[in-house]
CSV table of C-alpha atoms in Angstrom, one decimal:
chain,number,residue,atom,x,y,z
M,1,MET,CA,0.9,18.5,-0.8
M,2,LEU,CA,2.7,15.3,-0.8
M,3,LEU,CA,0.7,12.1,-1.4
M,4,LEU,CA,2.2,9.0,0.1
M,5,ILE,CA,1.2,5.6,-1.3
M,6,VAL,CA,2.0,2.6,0.9
M,7,LEU,CA,2.0,-0.8,-0.7
M,8,LEU,CA,1.2,-3.7,1.7
M,9,PRO,CA,2.6,-7.1,0.9
M,10,LEU,CA,-0.1,-9.8,0.3
M,11,SER,CA,0.5,-13.5,0.8
M,12,PHE,CA,-0.7,-14.7,-2.6
M,13,ALA,CA,1.3,-17.2,-4.6
M,14,PRO,CA,2.3,-16.3,-8.0
M,15,GLY,CA,-0.6,-16.4,-10.4
M,16,GLU,CA,-3.2,-16.3,-7.6
M,17,SER,CA,-5.8,-13.6,-7.0
M,18,PHE,CA,-8.5,-12.7,-4.4
M,19,PRO,CA,-10.7,-15.8,-3.5
M,20,SER,CA,-13.8,-15.9,-5.7
M,21,TYR,CA,-16.3,-18.2,-7.3
M,22,THR,CA,-15.2,-19.8,-10.6
M,23,ASP,CA,-17.2,-18.8,-13.6
M,24,ASP,CA,-18.8,-22.3,-13.6
M,25,GLU,CA,-19.9,-22.1,-10.0
M,26,ALA,CA,-21.3,-18.6,-10.5
M,27,ASP,CA,-23.2,-19.8,-13.5
M,28,GLU,CA,-24.6,-22.8,-11.6
M,29,ASP,CA,-25.8,-20.6,-8.7
M,30,LEU,CA,-27.4,-18.1,-11.0
M,31,ALA,CA,-29.1,-20.9,-13.0
M,32,ALA,CA,-30.5,-22.4,-9.8
M,33,LEU,CA,-31.7,-19.0,-8.6
M,34,GLY,CA,-33.2,-18.4,-12.0
M,35,ASP,CA,-35.0,-21.8,-11.9
M,36,TYR,CA,-36.4,-21.1,-8.4
M,37,ARG,CA,-37.6,-17.7,-9.4
M,38,ALA,CA,-39.1,-19.1,-12.6
M,39,GLU,CA,-41.0,-21.8,-10.7
M,40,ALA,CA,-42.3,-19.3,-8.2
M,41,LEU,CA,-43.3,-16.9,-10.9
M,42,GLU,CA,-44.9,-19.7,-12.9
M,43,GLU,CA,-46.9,-20.9,-9.9
M,44,ARG,CA,-47.9,-17.3,-9.1
M,45,SER,CA,-48.9,-16.5,-12.6
M,46,ALA,CA,-50.8,-19.8,-12.9
M,47,CYS,CA,-52.8,-19.0,-9.8
M,48,GLU,CA,-53.4,-15.4,-11.0
M,49,ARG,CA,-54.6,-16.7,-14.3
M,50,CYS,CA,-57.2,-18.9,-12.6
M,51,VAL,CA,-60.3,-19.4,-14.7
M,52,PRO,CA,-62.7,-21.7,-12.9
M,53,GLU,CA,-64.5,-22.5,-16.2
M,54,LEU,CA,-61.3,-24.2,-17.4
M,55,CYS,CA,-60.7,-26.4,-14.3
M,56,PRO,CA,-60.7,-30.1,-15.1
M,57,PRO,CA,-63.6,-32.0,-13.6
M,58,ALA,CA,-62.9,-33.9,-10.3
M,59,GLN,CA,-64.4,-37.4,-10.5
M,60,GLY,CA,-64.7,-40.3,-8.1
M,61,CYS,CA,-64.2,-38.1,-5.0
M,62,ARG,CA,-65.4,-40.4,-2.1
M,63,ALA,CA,-64.6,-37.7,0.5
M,64,GLY,CA,-66.0,-34.8,-1.3
M,65,LEU,CA,-64.3,-31.8,-3.0
M,66,VAL,CA,-61.8,-29.3,-1.7
M,67,ARG,CA,-59.9,-26.3,-3.3
M,68,ASP,CA,-56.5,-26.9,-4.9
M,69,SER,CA,-53.3,-25.1,-3.9
M,70,CYS,CA,-54.3,-22.0,-5.8
M,71,GLY,CA,-57.7,-21.9,-4.2
M,72,CYS,CA,-59.1,-22.0,-7.8
M,73,CYS,CA,-60.1,-25.4,-8.9
M,74,LEU,CA,-61.9,-28.2,-7.0
M,75,GLU,CA,-60.2,-31.5,-6.5
M,76,CYS,CA,-60.8,-34.7,-4.5
M,77,GLY,CA,-60.4,-34.4,-0.7
M,78,GLY,CA,-58.1,-36.8,1.1
M,79,LEU,CA,-59.7,-40.0,2.6
M,80,GLU,CA,-59.3,-41.2,6.2
M,81,GLY,CA,-55.7,-42.4,6.7
M,82,GLN,CA,-54.3,-40.6,3.7
M,83,PRO,CA,-51.4,-38.0,4.2
M,84,CYS,CA,-52.5,-34.4,4.2
M,85,ASP,CA,-51.3,-30.8,4.4
M,86,PRO,CA,-52.2,-29.0,7.7
M,87,GLY,CA,-53.9,-25.7,7.5
M,88,ASP,CA,-56.3,-24.4,4.9
M,89,ARG,CA,-54.0,-24.6,1.9
M,90,GLY,CA,-53.0,-27.8,0.0
M,91,VAL,CA,-49.3,-27.5,-0.9
M,92,TYR,CA,-48.1,-31.1,-1.4
M,93,TYR,CA,-50.5,-33.8,-0.3
M,94,GLY,CA,-53.7,-31.7,-0.5
M,95,LEU,CA,-56.5,-31.1,2.0
M,96,CYS,CA,-58.7,-33.6,3.8
M,97,GLY,CA,-62.3,-34.2,2.6
M,98,GLU,CA,-65.6,-33.5,4.2
M,99,GLY,CA,-65.8,-34.2,7.9
M,100,LEU,CA,-62.0,-35.0,8.1
M,101,GLU,CA,-59.2,-33.2,9.9
M,102,CYS,CA,-55.5,-33.2,9.2
M,103,LYS,CA,-53.8,-34.6,12.4
M,104,THR,CA,-50.4,-35.8,13.4
M,105,ASP,CA,-50.1,-39.5,13.9
M,106,GLY,CA,-48.7,-40.2,17.4
M,107,GLU,CA,-46.3,-43.0,16.3
M,108,THR,CA,-45.0,-41.9,12.9
M,109,ARG,CA,-45.4,-38.1,13.5
M,110,GLU,CA,-46.8,-37.9,10.0
M,111,THR,CA,-49.9,-35.9,9.2
M,112,GLN,CA,-53.0,-38.0,8.2
M,113,CYS,CA,-56.6,-37.3,7.6
M,114,ALA,CA,-58.8,-38.4,10.5
M,115,CYS,CA,-62.6,-38.3,10.9
M,116,ALA,CA,-63.6,-35.5,13.2
M,117,SER,CA,-66.3,-37.7,14.7
M,118,GLN,CA,-65.5,-41.2,15.9
M,119,GLU,CA,-69.0,-42.2,16.8
M,120,PRO,CA,-70.3,-45.3,14.9
M,121,VAL,CA,-73.4,-45.0,12.7
M,122,CYS,CA,-75.9,-47.6,11.4
M,123,GLY,CA,-76.4,-47.8,7.7
M,124,SER,CA,-79.7,-48.7,6.1
M,125,ASP,CA,-77.8,-51.8,4.9
M,126,ALA,CA,-77.8,-53.0,8.5
M,127,ARG,CA,-74.1,-52.6,8.7
M,128,THR,CA,-72.3,-50.7,11.5
M,129,TYR,CA,-69.7,-48.1,10.3
M,130,THR,CA,-66.9,-47.0,12.5
M,131,ASN,CA,-67.7,-43.3,11.9
M,132,VAL,CA,-69.6,-41.0,9.6
M,133,CYS,CA,-66.7,-40.7,7.2
M,134,ALA,CA,-66.5,-44.4,6.6
M,135,PHE,CA,-70.3,-44.3,6.0
M,136,ARG,CA,-69.9,-41.5,3.4
M,137,GLU,CA,-67.3,-43.5,1.5
M,138,ALA,CA,-69.8,-46.4,1.3
M,139,ALA,CA,-72.7,-44.1,0.4
M,140,PHE,CA,-70.6,-42.8,-2.6
M,141,SER,CA,-71.1,-46.2,-4.3
M,142,ALA,CA,-74.6,-46.7,-2.9
M,143,PRO,CA,-76.4,-43.3,-3.3
M,144,GLY,CA,-79.6,-44.5,-1.7
M,145,LEU,CA,-77.9,-45.5,1.5
M,146,SER,CA,-79.0,-43.7,4.7
M,147,SER,CA,-77.8,-43.8,8.3
M,148,SER,CA,-78.8,-43.3,11.9
M,149,ARG,CA,-76.8,-42.6,15.0
M,150,GLY,CA,-75.2,-45.4,16.9
M,151,PRO,CA,-74.3,-48.9,15.9
M,152,CYS,CA,-76.9,-51.2,14.4
M,153,SER,CA,-78.7,-53.5,16.8
M,154,THR,CA,-77.3,-56.9,16.2
M,155,VAL,CA,-77.1,-60.4,17.6
M,156,PRO,CA,-73.7,-60.8,19.4
M,157,VAL,CA,-70.7,-61.6,17.2
M,158,ILE,CA,-67.7,-63.5,18.7
M,159,LYS,CA,-64.7,-61.7,17.2
M,160,VAL,CA,-62.1,-63.7,19.1
M,161,PRO,CA,-63.2,-67.2,20.1
M,162,PRO,CA,-61.4,-69.2,22.8
M,163,ARG,CA,-58.6,-71.5,21.6
M,164,ASN,CA,-57.8,-75.1,22.4
M,165,LEU,CA,-55.2,-75.5,25.1
M,166,VAL,CA,-53.0,-78.4,26.4
M,167,ASN,CA,-51.0,-77.9,29.6
M,168,VAL,CA,-49.4,-79.9,32.4
M,169,THR,CA,-51.0,-80.7,35.8
M,170,GLY,CA,-50.6,-78.0,38.4
M,171,SER,CA,-50.4,-75.2,35.8
M,172,SER,CA,-52.9,-72.4,35.0
M,173,ALA,CA,-55.1,-72.3,31.9
M,174,VAL,CA,-56.8,-69.2,30.6
M,175,PHE,CA,-59.5,-68.9,27.8
M,176,LEU,CA,-60.3,-65.6,26.2
M,177,CYS,CA,-63.6,-64.6,24.4
M,178,GLU,CA,-64.1,-61.2,22.7
M,179,VAL,CA,-67.6,-60.3,21.7
M,180,PHE,CA,-69.2,-57.4,19.8
M,181,ALA,CA,-72.9,-56.6,20.2
M,182,PHE,CA,-75.4,-53.8,20.5
M,183,PRO,CA,-77.1,-53.8,22.9
M,184,MET,CA,-74.1,-55.0,24.9
M,185,ALA,CA,-73.9,-58.7,25.4
M,186,LEU,CA,-73.7,-60.8,28.5
M,187,VAL,CA,-71.0,-63.5,28.4
M,188,GLU,CA,-71.2,-66.8,30.3
M,189,TRP,CA,-68.9,-69.8,30.5
M,190,ARG,CA,-70.0,-73.4,30.6
M,191,LYS,CA,-68.4,-76.9,30.5
M,192,ASP,CA,-69.1,-80.1,28.6
M,193,GLY,CA,-72.6,-79.1,27.4
M,194,LYS,CA,-73.9,-78.6,31.0
M,195,GLU,CA,-76.0,-75.6,31.7
M,196,VAL,CA,-74.2,-74.8,35.0
M,197,VAL,CA,-72.7,-71.3,34.7
M,198,LEU,CA,-69.0,-71.2,35.7
M,199,PRO,CA,-67.3,-70.6,38.1
M,200,GLY,CA,-70.2,-71.9,40.3
M,201,ASP,CA,-68.8,-72.8,43.7
M,202,ASP,CA,-65.5,-74.0,42.4
M,203,PRO,CA,-62.7,-71.9,44.1
M,204,HIS,CA,-60.0,-72.7,41.6
M,205,ILE,CA,-62.0,-71.3,38.6
M,206,SER,CA,-62.6,-67.6,38.1
M,207,VAL,CA,-64.3,-65.5,35.4
M,208,GLN,CA,-63.5,-61.8,34.7
M,209,SER,CA,-65.1,-59.5,32.1
M,210,ARG,CA,-64.5,-55.9,31.0
M,211,GLY,CA,-65.4,-53.6,28.2
M,212,GLY,CA,-63.2,-53.4,25.1
M,213,PRO,CA,-60.9,-53.5,23.4
M,214,GLN,CA,-63.2,-51.6,21.0
M,215,LYS,CA,-66.4,-49.7,21.7
M,216,TYR,CA,-69.4,-52.0,22.2
M,217,GLU,CA,-67.1,-55.0,22.7
M,218,LEU,CA,-66.7,-57.2,25.8
M,219,SER,CA,-63.7,-59.3,26.7
M,220,SER,CA,-64.2,-62.2,29.1
M,221,TRP,CA,-61.6,-64.6,30.6
M,222,LEU,CA,-62.0,-68.0,32.2
M,223,GLN,CA,-59.0,-68.9,34.4
M,224,ILE,CA,-58.3,-72.3,36.0
M,225,GLU,CA,-55.6,-72.4,38.7
M,226,ASP,CA,-53.7,-75.6,39.7
M,227,ALA,CA,-55.4,-77.5,36.9
M,228,THR,CA,-55.9,-81.3,37.2
M,229,ARG,CA,-57.0,-84.0,34.8
M,230,ASP,CA,-60.6,-83.4,36.0
M,231,ASP,CA,-60.5,-80.0,34.4
M,232,SER,CA,-60.0,-81.4,31.0
M,233,GLY,CA,-63.0,-81.0,28.7
M,234,THR,CA,-64.8,-78.7,26.4
M,235,TYR,CA,-65.5,-75.1,27.5
M,236,ARG,CA,-68.1,-72.9,25.9
M,237,CYS,CA,-68.3,-69.1,25.7
M,238,VAL,CA,-71.9,-68.0,25.4
M,239,ALA,CA,-72.7,-64.4,24.4
M,240,LYS,CA,-76.3,-63.2,24.5
M,241,ASN,CA,-78.4,-60.1,24.4
M,242,GLU,CA,-82.1,-59.4,23.8
M,243,LEU,CA,-81.8,-60.2,20.0
M,244,GLY,CA,-80.2,-63.6,20.4
M,245,ASN,CA,-77.2,-65.6,21.4
M,246,VAL,CA,-74.1,-67.2,20.0
M,247,SER,CA,-71.4,-69.5,21.4
M,248,ALA,CA,-67.9,-70.8,20.6
M,249,THR,CA,-66.1,-73.8,22.2
M,250,ALA,CA,-62.5,-74.8,23.0
M,251,VAL,CA,-61.0,-78.0,24.4
M,252,LEU,CA,-58.7,-78.1,27.4
M,253,GLY,CA,-56.3,-81.0,27.9
M,254,ILE,CA,-54.4,-81.4,31.2
M,255,LEU,CA,-51.7,-84.0,31.1
M,256,PRO,CA,-49.2,-85.4,33.8
M,257,PRO,CA,-45.5,-84.4,33.2
M,258,GLY,CA,-44.6,-87.7,31.4
M,259,GLU,CA,-47.5,-87.5,28.9
M,260,MET,CA,-46.9,-83.8,28.5
M,261,SER,CA,-43.3,-84.4,27.4
M,262,ALA,CA,-44.4,-87.0,24.9
M,263,TYR,CA,-47.1,-84.7,23.6
M,264,LEU,CA,-44.6,-81.8,23.1
M,265,GLU,CA,-42.2,-84.1,21.3
M,266,GLU,CA,-44.9,-85.1,18.9
M,267,ARG,CA,-45.9,-81.5,18.3
M,268,VAL,CA,-42.3,-80.6,17.5
M,269,LYS,CA,-42.2,-83.4,14.9
M,270,GLU,CA,-45.5,-82.1,13.4
M,271,LEU,CA,-44.4,-78.5,13.3
M,272,THR,CA,-40.8,-79.1,12.0
M,273,GLY,CA,-41.2,-82.4,10.2
M,274,TYR,CA,-38.0,-83.6,12.0
M,275,ASP,CA,-37.9,-87.2,13.4
M,276,PRO,CA,-34.7,-87.8,15.5
M,277,ILE,CA,-34.7,-91.5,14.9
M,278,ARG,CA,-35.6,-91.4,11.2
M,279,ASP,CA,-33.2,-88.5,10.3
M,280,TYR,CA,-30.2,-89.6,12.4
M,281,ASP,CA,-27.5,-91.2,10.2
M,282,GLY,CA,-24.7,-91.4,12.8
M,283,ASP,CA,-22.2,-89.8,10.5
M,284,TYR,CA,-21.1,-86.7,12.3
M,285,TYR,CA,-17.3,-87.1,12.1
């Protein structure tokens, strides 16, 4: 039998061989693989060697205790607003504490601990807490603190008072007053110390109120259309419930166009410290 051997020409330059890793590249890849396997084996062996009696004590845990990534030792649970690992195993950030859930933030898309209940609670310190998780944090530093459902009954608190306004005749002026209270507050508007509740029978004044922006809050607006100099004065936001009342005032100034221009010029000087007559030296060229 005749055996034929056919040699095919290959397009390698002199001194070249088949493509392959260099010895250094191969060593680097093997080293990386070795490091990865070593880390995995170390973690696995560490978890397998779990001895609860040797776990370090977890201290200062305001959100309670959770299991670590091995499920062996106890560590501090994440607080509300802290980053977390979803699921039932803490890998990088850890698990959320008692009563908290790991949720994705709608804006940043990052996972954060959020209280499972968003109902407010009343502490025995007469303070309203936004939720039971916030109360637990406070109770960690005050062991005798107790709570009851719902916010604490309180005299109204004006969170956003009306602000002073200056405007030109014929324009609109709007005052805002935001109030927190439980039971919910009733908000009224009055002018110049008078007991007449606005708007009364004045067609160019209107009052609107609605709940919010937060729970147990009320926002009220007083709007004046086509304002005249007669509308200038002191306006008072009065908030009251069965426990008491509170008020806040703001001043409205309505000026004709000429006076308004002079007023704005003075305001610019006050805000910027610039006086065109004092600071002009005439040497621009």
